[in-house]
Amino acid sequence: MSSAQRFSGKTALVTGAAGNIGLAVAKRLAQEGAQLVLLDLDGEKLEKSKGEIAALGVKVETAVCDVTNYGSVEAAVAKAEDTLGAIGLLFNNAGYQGAFAPIHEYPVDDFERVVQIDLVGAFHVLRAVSRRMVKQKFGRIVNTASMAGLQGPPNMGAYGSSKFGVVGLTQIASKDLAPYNIRVNGIAPALMGPGFMWDRQVELQAKTGTQYFSADPEEVKKQMIGSVPMRRLGDIEEIPGTVAFLLSDDSSYIIGVTLPISGGIL
Ligand SMILES: NC(=O)c1ccc[n+]([C@@H]2O[C@H](COP(=O)([O-])OP(=O)(O)OC[C@H]3O[C@@H](n4cnc5c(N)ncnc54)[C@H](O)[C@@H]3O)[C@@H](O)[C@H]2O)c1
């Protein structure tokens, strides 16, 4: 089978599909033959994503859904299954970066919100989709963590802790679901740019006034790139191939790993 057809006949569900990484991965899965179910909180941007996927000539459905609410997730997944059939592939990717502040100053409400979206939300989607995959005895799942969930950068207490949780969820779910022919893995991107999340991170780290980063965002950019052995930012387009690999039979004996996509960041 050529790699262009790896997902023909499969339905893939992508969360955070109105966002940069979700859309880029959805496009790749469509190009490799999957039909797509796109979920996101942002209905307007979701429709834009739908148009881009439909233009690739595959079936695509959308559902506006809040991953923090299990009922909302369950309803969206049930609707997806009704319209496009059994979901074989899941890219569990919705996320929110939250505030930048040291732990003793971190806003409590933001901490709770980030954990709800990034960890509890990831669990909700994993649960709603995997319970269906268990019945069909087939599933391929990739969760989006972050290098912040493998290394714990300063000032990112809520995000980093949540993404450490996603790495753990990936390891545990891979064992719980292996008996049902469901493979679960993850990705840990870092320093993807240029773009919204990179700019936001640089500006907010500069504002924290902590010893780790300069107060000048231009300097922070240099500090961050200086910590990458490959000495450059990553590009969003460097993500879909890795996700497609983990969702395909090319990774048939790999479970429970979270692959860094990070230029080897120190
Ligand atoms: N861009 C990076 O540099 C980077 C690095 C590491 C990890 N990540 C992770 O990658 C994933 C995608 O990030 P991105 O860069 O595409 O960001 P993005 O902001 O473009 O996309 C995130 C999407 O998640 C959606 N979302 C947020 N809260 C939601 C909720 N409660 N319910 C449903 N959808 C919700 C947003 O509407 C948005 O469309 C996130 O999990 C993020 O933490 C990104």
Short mmCIF file of C-alpha atoms and ligand atoms in Angstrom, two decimals:
data_model
loop_
_atom_site.label_atom_id
_atom_site.label_comp_id
_atom_site.label_asym_id
_atom_site.label_seq_id
_atom_site.Cartn_x
_atom_site.Cartn_y
_atom_site.Cartn_z
CA MET A 1 0.00 0.00 0.00
CA SER A 2 1.41 3.42 -0.90
CA SER A 3 1.62 5.97 1.89
CA ALA A 4 -0.88 8.13 -0.01
CA GLN A 5 -3.60 5.59 0.78
CA ARG A 6 -2.80 4.71 4.35
CA PHE A 7 -6.15 5.97 5.69
CA SER A 8 -8.61 5.19 2.90
CA GLY A 9 -11.87 3.78 4.26
CA LYS A 10 -11.11 5.22 7.73
CA THR A 11 -12.89 7.97 9.65
CA ALA A 12 -10.64 10.28 11.67
CA LEU A 13 -11.80 12.56 14.46
CA VAL A 14 -9.66 15.65 15.17
CA THR A 15 -10.18 18.01 18.12
CA GLY A 16 -8.85 21.55 18.09
CA ALA A 17 -9.52 21.30 14.35
CA ALA A 18 -10.09 25.05 14.00
CA GLY A 19 -6.52 25.64 15.21
CA ASN A 20 -3.19 25.52 13.43
CA ILE A 21 -1.97 22.03 14.29
CA GLY A 22 -5.43 20.40 14.17
CA LEU A 23 -6.12 21.74 10.68
CA ALA A 24 -2.65 20.85 9.37
CA VAL A 25 -3.04 17.26 10.61
CA ALA A 26 -6.64 16.97 9.34
CA LYS A 27 -5.43 18.00 5.89
CA ARG A 28 -2.72 15.36 5.92
CA LEU A 29 -5.16 12.63 6.97
CA ALA A 30 -7.56 13.72 4.22
CA GLN A 31 -4.74 13.66 1.65
CA GLU A 32 -4.05 10.08 2.73
CA GLY A 33 -7.68 9.10 2.16
CA ALA A 34 -9.46 9.51 5.53
CA GLN A 35 -12.85 11.11 5.93
CA LEU A 36 -12.85 13.67 8.70
CA VAL A 37 -14.83 14.72 11.74
CA LEU A 38 -13.67 18.11 13.00
CA LEU A 39 -14.40 19.27 16.56
CA ASP A 40 -13.68 22.64 18.13
CA LEU A 41 -15.18 25.25 20.44
CA ASP A 42 -14.84 27.96 17.78
CA GLY A 43 -17.68 27.35 15.32
CA GLU A 44 -16.71 30.09 12.89
CA LYS A 45 -13.12 28.96 12.43
CA LEU A 46 -14.32 25.36 12.31
CA GLU A 47 -16.41 26.12 9.22
CA LYS A 48 -13.29 27.55 7.56
CA SER A 49 -11.41 24.31 8.35
CA LYS A 50 -14.35 22.32 6.95
CA GLY A 51 -14.12 24.21 3.66
CA GLU A 52 -10.39 23.49 3.39
CA ILE A 53 -10.87 19.78 4.03
CA ALA A 54 -13.87 19.49 1.70
CA ALA A 55 -11.73 21.06 -1.03
CA LEU A 56 -9.47 18.01 -0.78
CA GLY A 57 -12.37 15.85 -1.98
CA VAL A 58 -13.17 13.83 1.15
CA LYS A 59 -16.29 13.70 3.32
CA VAL A 60 -16.09 16.03 6.31
CA GLU A 61 -18.43 16.77 9.22
CA THR A 62 -18.05 19.28 12.04
CA ALA A 63 -19.36 19.58 15.56
CA VAL A 64 -18.96 22.54 17.88
CA CYS A 65 -17.97 21.00 21.16
CA ASP A 66 -16.48 22.04 24.50
CA VAL A 67 -14.01 19.36 25.58
CA THR A 68 -14.37 20.42 29.23
CA ASN A 69 -17.98 19.19 29.16
CA TYR A 70 -18.33 15.40 28.87
CA GLY A 71 -21.93 15.65 27.67
CA SER A 72 -20.87 17.96 24.85
CA VAL A 73 -18.08 15.58 23.82
CA GLU A 74 -20.30 12.50 23.97
CA ALA A 75 -22.99 14.19 21.84
CA ALA A 76 -20.43 15.30 19.24
CA VAL A 77 -18.85 11.85 18.99
CA ALA A 78 -22.28 10.14 18.73
CA LYS A 79 -23.31 12.55 15.95
CA ALA A 80 -20.02 11.93 14.14
CA GLU A 81 -20.50 8.18 14.26
CA ASP A 82 -24.09 8.48 13.00
CA THR A 83 -23.05 10.49 9.98
CA LEU A 84 -19.63 9.09 9.02
CA GLY A 85 -19.57 5.65 10.65
CA ALA A 86 -17.12 4.08 13.08
CA ILE A 87 -14.23 6.30 14.17
CA GLY A 88 -10.94 4.48 13.64
CA LEU A 89 -8.48 7.31 14.13
CA LEU A 90 -8.36 10.01 16.81
CA PHE A 91 -6.13 13.07 17.00
CA ASN A 92 -6.87 14.35 20.52
CA ASN A 93 -5.41 17.81 20.23
CA ALA A 94 -7.54 20.70 21.59
CA GLY A 95 -5.56 22.82 24.01
CA TYR A 96 -5.01 26.16 25.66
CA GLN A 97 -1.69 27.57 26.87
CA GLY A 98 -2.86 29.67 29.82
CA ALA A 99 -0.98 32.31 31.78
CA PHE A 100 2.78 32.69 32.32
CA ALA A 101 3.69 33.28 35.97
CA PRO A 102 5.70 31.59 38.70
CA ILE A 103 3.72 29.19 40.87
CA HIS A 104 3.41 31.57 43.86
CA GLU A 105 1.77 34.16 41.60
CA TYR A 106 -0.08 31.87 39.18
CA PRO A 107 -3.78 32.88 38.84
CA VAL A 108 -5.86 30.16 40.47
CA ASP A 109 -8.80 30.40 38.08
CA ASP A 110 -6.52 30.15 35.04
CA PHE A 111 -4.77 27.09 36.51
CA GLU A 112 -8.12 25.36 36.91
CA ARG A 113 -9.23 26.33 33.40
CA VAL A 114 -6.02 25.07 31.74
CA VAL A 115 -6.24 21.73 33.56
CA GLN A 116 -9.90 21.41 32.56
CA ILE A 117 -9.15 21.96 28.87
CA ASP A 118 -5.76 20.30 28.46
CA LEU A 119 -6.01 17.31 30.81
CA VAL A 120 -9.65 16.72 31.74
CA GLY A 121 -10.72 17.61 28.18
CA ALA A 122 -8.18 15.19 26.70
CA PHE A 123 -9.54 12.47 29.01
CA HIS A 124 -13.15 13.23 28.03
CA VAL A 125 -12.37 12.83 24.33
CA LEU A 126 -10.24 9.74 24.91
CA ARG A 127 -13.02 8.13 26.95
CA ALA A 128 -15.89 8.94 24.58
CA VAL A 129 -14.00 7.74 21.50
CA SER A 130 -12.15 4.75 22.98
CA ARG A 131 -15.27 3.16 24.45
CA ARG A 132 -16.55 2.92 20.88
CA MET A 133 -13.17 1.69 19.60
CA VAL A 134 -13.21 -1.06 22.25
CA LYS A 135 -16.48 -2.38 20.77
CA GLN A 136 -15.11 -2.37 17.22
CA LYS A 137 -11.73 -3.74 18.38
CA PHE A 138 -9.79 -1.19 16.35
CA GLY A 139 -8.38 2.23 17.11
CA ARG A 140 -5.35 4.45 16.55
CA ILE A 141 -4.98 7.45 18.85
CA VAL A 142 -2.51 10.32 19.10
CA ASN A 143 -2.71 12.77 22.00
CA THR A 144 -1.10 16.21 21.75
CA ALA A 145 1.13 16.86 24.75
CA SER A 146 4.03 19.35 24.61
CA MET A 147 7.70 19.51 25.52
CA ALA A 148 6.34 21.48 28.50
CA GLY A 149 4.94 18.12 29.61
CA LEU A 150 8.29 16.36 29.39
CA GLN A 151 10.66 19.01 30.74
CA GLY A 152 8.68 21.48 32.87
CA PRO A 153 9.70 24.96 31.71
CA PRO A 154 9.46 27.78 34.28
CA ASN A 155 6.31 29.96 34.54
CA MET A 156 4.07 27.40 32.81
CA GLY A 157 2.72 25.62 35.90
CA ALA A 158 -0.79 24.90 34.66
CA TYR A 159 0.09 24.08 31.05
CA GLY A 160 3.18 22.04 31.89
CA SER A 161 1.41 20.08 34.64
CA SER A 162 -1.55 19.37 32.36
CA LYS A 163 0.72 18.21 29.55
CA PHE A 164 2.70 15.98 31.99
CA GLY A 165 -0.77 14.57 32.71
CA VAL A 166 -1.37 13.97 29.01
CA VAL A 167 1.95 12.09 28.76
CA GLY A 168 0.81 9.91 31.70
CA LEU A 169 -2.66 9.46 30.25
CA THR A 170 -1.03 8.28 27.01
CA GLN A 171 1.11 5.69 28.79
CA ILE A 172 -1.76 4.38 30.89
CA ALA A 173 -4.38 4.42 28.11
CA SER A 174 -1.96 2.55 25.84
CA LYS A 175 -1.93 -0.32 28.35
CA ASP A 176 -5.66 -0.21 29.13
CA LEU A 177 -6.56 -0.28 25.45
CA ALA A 178 -3.88 -2.56 23.96
CA PRO A 179 -6.04 -5.69 24.50
CA TYR A 180 -8.63 -4.19 22.13
CA ASN A 181 -6.28 -3.54 19.18
CA ILE A 182 -6.16 0.16 20.06
CA ARG A 183 -2.77 1.86 19.96
CA VAL A 184 -2.28 5.12 21.88
CA ASN A 185 0.71 7.42 21.41
CA GLY A 186 1.43 11.11 21.72
CA ILE A 187 3.41 14.01 20.32
CA ALA A 188 5.29 16.70 22.22
CA PRO A 189 5.85 19.73 19.99
CA ALA A 190 7.86 22.76 21.06
CA LEU A 191 8.76 26.18 19.72
CA MET A 192 6.59 26.04 16.63
CA GLY A 193 6.74 29.30 14.78
CA PRO A 194 6.46 31.90 13.62
CA GLY A 195 2.88 32.32 14.71
CA PHE A 196 0.48 33.10 17.46
CA MET A 197 1.62 30.63 20.12
CA TRP A 198 5.32 31.36 19.60
CA ASP A 199 4.84 35.15 19.77
CA ARG A 200 2.56 34.86 22.78
CA GLN A 201 5.03 32.63 24.61
CA VAL A 202 7.97 34.95 23.93
CA GLU A 203 6.08 38.06 25.02
CA LEU A 204 4.62 36.49 28.15
CA GLN A 205 7.90 34.88 29.27
CA ALA A 206 9.57 38.33 28.88
CA LYS A 207 6.91 39.88 31.13
CA THR A 208 7.32 37.38 33.97
CA GLY A 209 10.45 39.16 35.28
CA THR A 210 11.96 35.84 36.34
CA GLN A 211 15.66 34.97 36.17
CA TYR A 212 15.24 32.60 33.24
CA PHE A 213 14.34 35.07 30.51
CA SER A 214 15.25 38.59 29.43
CA ALA A 215 12.63 41.33 29.77
CA ASP A 216 13.15 42.04 26.06
CA PRO A 217 11.06 39.72 23.82
CA GLU A 218 13.68 39.91 21.04
CA GLU A 219 16.27 38.58 23.49
CA VAL A 220 13.86 35.88 24.67
CA LYS A 221 13.53 34.69 21.07
CA LYS A 222 17.31 34.34 20.86
CA GLN A 223 17.45 32.60 24.27
CA MET A 224 14.82 30.08 23.21
CA ILE A 225 16.31 29.32 19.79
CA GLY A 226 19.71 29.10 21.48
CA SER A 227 18.37 26.21 23.56
CA VAL A 228 17.56 24.19 20.41
CA PRO A 229 20.43 22.09 19.01
CA MET A 230 18.97 22.47 15.51
CA ARG A 231 19.12 26.28 16.04
CA ARG A 232 15.75 27.07 14.48
CA LEU A 233 12.05 27.09 15.23
CA GLY A 234 9.90 24.18 14.24
CA ASP A 235 7.28 24.59 11.54
CA ILE A 236 3.66 23.47 11.97
CA GLU A 237 4.13 21.49 8.75
CA GLU A 238 6.70 19.32 10.54
CA ILE A 239 3.93 17.88 12.74
CA PRO A 240 1.41 16.11 10.42
CA GLY A 241 3.88 13.52 9.11
CA THR A 242 4.70 12.35 12.63
CA VAL A 243 1.04 12.15 13.62
CA ALA A 244 0.18 10.27 10.41
CA PHE A 245 3.05 7.85 11.12
CA LEU A 246 1.74 7.16 14.63
CA LEU A 247 -1.83 6.69 13.34
CA SER A 248 -0.74 4.35 10.55
CA ASP A 249 0.44 0.75 10.43
CA ASP A 250 3.96 2.09 9.84
CA SER A 251 4.14 2.32 13.65
CA SER A 252 2.40 -1.00 14.28
CA TYR A 253 4.55 -2.06 17.29
CA ILE A 254 4.74 1.35 19.02
CA ILE A 255 2.48 2.19 21.97
CA GLY A 256 2.58 4.56 24.92
CA VAL A 257 5.30 6.89 23.63
CA THR A 258 5.15 10.65 23.35
CA LEU A 259 7.45 11.68 20.51
CA PRO A 260 9.22 15.05 20.89
CA ILE A 261 8.98 17.32 17.83
CA SER A 262 11.36 19.84 19.23
CA GLY A 263 14.69 20.12 17.37
CA GLY A 264 16.18 18.41 20.43
CA ILE A 265 15.45 21.32 22.81
CA LEU A 266 17.70 21.18 25.86
N1 LIG B 1 1.84 25.64 18.63
C1 LIG B 1 2.79 25.21 19.47
O1 LIG B 1 3.92 25.71 19.50
C2 LIG B 1 2.50 24.05 20.38
C3 LIG B 1 3.55 23.49 21.08
C4 LIG B 1 3.31 22.41 21.92
C5 LIG B 1 2.01 21.91 22.04
N2 LIG B 1 0.99 22.50 21.37
C6 LIG B 1 -0.35 21.93 21.57
O2 LIG B 1 -0.90 21.64 20.29
C7 LIG B 1 -2.32 21.68 20.37
C8 LIG B 1 -2.86 22.56 19.25
O3 LIG B 1 -2.28 23.85 19.39
P1 LIG B 1 -2.23 24.94 18.22
O4 LIG B 1 -0.86 25.46 18.16
O5 LIG B 1 -2.88 24.40 17.01
O6 LIG B 1 -3.13 26.07 18.91
P2 LIG B 1 -4.45 26.76 18.42
O7 LIG B 1 -4.80 27.76 19.48
O8 LIG B 1 -4.28 27.22 17.00
O9 LIG B 1 -5.51 25.56 18.43
C9 LIG B 1 -6.09 25.05 19.61
C10 LIG B 1 -7.57 24.81 19.32
O10 LIG B 1 -8.18 24.22 20.48
C11 LIG B 1 -9.47 24.78 20.58
N3 LIG B 1 -9.99 24.68 21.95
C12 LIG B 1 -9.56 25.38 23.04
N4 LIG B 1 -10.33 25.10 24.09
C13 LIG B 1 -11.26 24.21 23.67
C14 LIG B 1 -12.36 23.55 24.31
N5 LIG B 1 -12.64 23.76 25.60
N6 LIG B 1 -13.10 22.69 23.58
C15 LIG B 1 -12.83 22.48 22.27
N7 LIG B 1 -11.83 23.09 21.61
C16 LIG B 1 -11.06 23.95 22.30
C17 LIG B 1 -9.31 26.22 20.17
O11 LIG B 1 -10.55 26.82 19.79
C18 LIG B 1 -8.32 26.11 19.02
O12 LIG B 1 -8.97 26.04 17.76
C19 LIG B 1 -2.67 22.17 21.77
O13 LIG B 1 -2.97 21.06 22.58
C20 LIG B 1 -1.37 22.83 22.22
O14 LIG B 1 -1.26 22.84 23.61
C21 LIG B 1 1.20 23.56 20.54
#
